[in-house]
């Protein structure tokens, strides 16, 4: 759970405890209902944020690999080595396109 989500839950629990202390059971029940209703929404947002961070990290990792392969291609002289590097480069490009699509879906 992110610090923001945890702070939100803690704030509502503090309000709930205060409502119970002052004897306002209607307000306390309203706060509990809000916690129940919003918990799933917050957890889903948290899951999406984690997924997006993982996708962005993968995108960055692939970009670094593409740069490394491109550097190797610039100095490669053997046909087999060049062909192998080009195949790797092509596969990484396809992976990057796939990840780009997923990133766009999560925004």
Short mmCIF file of C-alpha atoms in Angstrom, two decimals:
data_model
loop_
_atom_site.label_atom_id
_atom_site.label_comp_id
_atom_site.label_asym_id
_atom_site.label_seq_id
_atom_site.Cartn_x
_atom_site.Cartn_y
_atom_site.Cartn_z
CA UNK A 1 0.00 0.00 0.00
CA UNK A 2 1.46 3.39 -0.94
CA UNK A 3 2.10 6.02 1.67
CA UNK A 4 -0.68 8.16 0.18
CA UNK A 5 -3.24 5.34 0.41
CA UNK A 6 -2.11 4.45 3.89
CA UNK A 7 -2.38 8.10 5.00
CA UNK A 8 -5.91 8.31 3.56
CA UNK A 9 -7.00 5.17 5.41
CA UNK A 10 -5.37 6.39 8.64
CA UNK A 11 -7.16 9.75 8.37
CA UNK A 12 -10.51 8.04 7.95
CA UNK A 13 -9.79 5.71 10.86
CA UNK A 14 -8.95 8.73 13.01
CA UNK A 15 -12.26 10.33 12.00
CA UNK A 16 -14.06 7.08 12.76
CA UNK A 17 -12.50 6.88 16.22
CA UNK A 18 -13.37 10.51 16.88
CA UNK A 19 -16.99 9.97 15.78
CA UNK A 20 -17.28 7.00 18.15
CA UNK A 21 -15.72 8.95 21.01
CA UNK A 22 -18.23 11.77 20.67
CA UNK A 23 -21.07 9.26 20.31
CA UNK A 24 -22.05 10.08 16.72
CA UNK A 25 -22.79 6.55 15.53
CA UNK A 26 -24.40 7.74 12.27
CA UNK A 27 -21.25 9.61 11.29
CA UNK A 28 -19.09 6.64 12.35
CA UNK A 29 -21.11 4.30 10.12
CA UNK A 30 -20.87 6.77 7.22
CA UNK A 31 -17.07 6.82 7.61
CA UNK A 32 -16.89 3.01 7.68
CA UNK A 33 -19.04 2.86 4.55
CA UNK A 34 -16.72 5.32 2.83
CA UNK A 35 -13.71 3.21 3.81
CA UNK A 36 -15.35 0.04 2.48
CA UNK A 37 -16.46 1.68 -0.78
CA UNK A 38 -13.24 3.53 -1.50
CA UNK A 39 -10.85 0.75 -0.43
CA UNK A 40 -11.35 -1.23 -3.63
CA UNK A 41 -10.99 1.88 -5.80
CA UNK A 42 -7.79 2.88 -4.01
CA UNK A 43 -6.31 -0.59 -4.24
CA UNK A 44 -7.10 -0.74 -7.98
CA UNK A 45 -5.41 2.64 -8.50
CA UNK A 46 -2.44 1.37 -6.52
CA UNK A 47 -2.26 -1.77 -8.68
CA UNK A 48 -2.37 0.33 -11.85
CA UNK A 49 0.37 2.63 -10.56
CA UNK A 50 2.62 -0.34 -9.78
CA UNK A 51 1.93 -1.86 -13.22
CA UNK A 52 2.72 1.44 -14.94
CA UNK A 53 6.01 1.81 -13.02
CA UNK A 54 6.98 -1.74 -14.00
CA UNK A 55 6.13 -1.08 -17.66
CA UNK A 56 8.15 2.14 -17.67
CA UNK A 57 11.10 0.35 -16.09
CA UNK A 58 10.89 -2.36 -18.78
CA UNK A 59 10.71 0.31 -21.48
CA UNK A 60 13.85 1.99 -20.11
CA UNK A 61 15.66 -1.35 -19.85
CA UNK A 62 14.82 -2.19 -23.47
CA UNK A 63 15.99 1.24 -24.62
CA UNK A 64 19.34 0.69 -22.89
CA UNK A 65 19.66 -2.71 -24.57
CA UNK A 66 18.84 -1.16 -27.96
CA UNK A 67 21.55 1.45 -27.47
CA UNK A 68 24.07 -1.27 -26.55
CA UNK A 69 23.17 -3.32 -29.62
CA UNK A 70 23.30 -0.26 -31.86
CA UNK A 71 26.80 0.51 -30.56
CA UNK A 72 27.87 -3.06 -31.24
CA UNK A 73 26.37 -2.92 -34.74
CA UNK A 74 28.41 0.16 -35.57
CA UNK A 75 31.66 -1.70 -34.94
CA UNK A 76 30.62 -5.21 -36.01
CA UNK A 77 32.40 -6.45 -39.09
CA UNK A 78 31.48 -10.13 -39.36
CA UNK A 79 28.29 -11.01 -41.22
CA UNK A 80 27.10 -13.56 -38.66
CA UNK A 81 27.68 -11.21 -35.76
CA UNK A 82 25.89 -8.38 -37.55
CA UNK A 83 22.97 -10.61 -38.44
CA UNK A 84 22.62 -11.83 -34.85
CA UNK A 85 22.72 -8.29 -33.52
CA UNK A 86 20.10 -7.17 -36.04
CA UNK A 87 17.82 -10.02 -34.97
CA UNK A 88 18.21 -9.02 -31.33
CA UNK A 89 17.57 -5.38 -32.23
CA UNK A 90 14.40 -6.30 -34.13
CA UNK A 91 13.04 -8.43 -31.26
CA UNK A 92 13.70 -5.65 -28.79
CA UNK A 93 11.96 -3.13 -31.04
CA UNK A 94 8.88 -5.38 -31.13
CA UNK A 95 8.98 -5.74 -27.34
CA UNK A 96 9.25 -1.97 -26.97
CA UNK A 97 6.22 -1.45 -29.22
CA UNK A 98 4.23 -3.94 -27.15
CA UNK A 99 5.20 -2.23 -23.90
CA UNK A 100 4.40 1.19 -25.40
CA UNK A 101 0.88 0.01 -26.16
CA UNK A 102 0.45 -1.28 -22.63
CA UNK A 103 1.73 2.00 -21.18
CA UNK A 104 -0.80 3.93 -23.24
CA UNK A 105 -3.58 1.66 -21.97
CA UNK A 106 -2.61 2.34 -18.35
CA UNK A 107 -2.60 6.12 -18.64
#
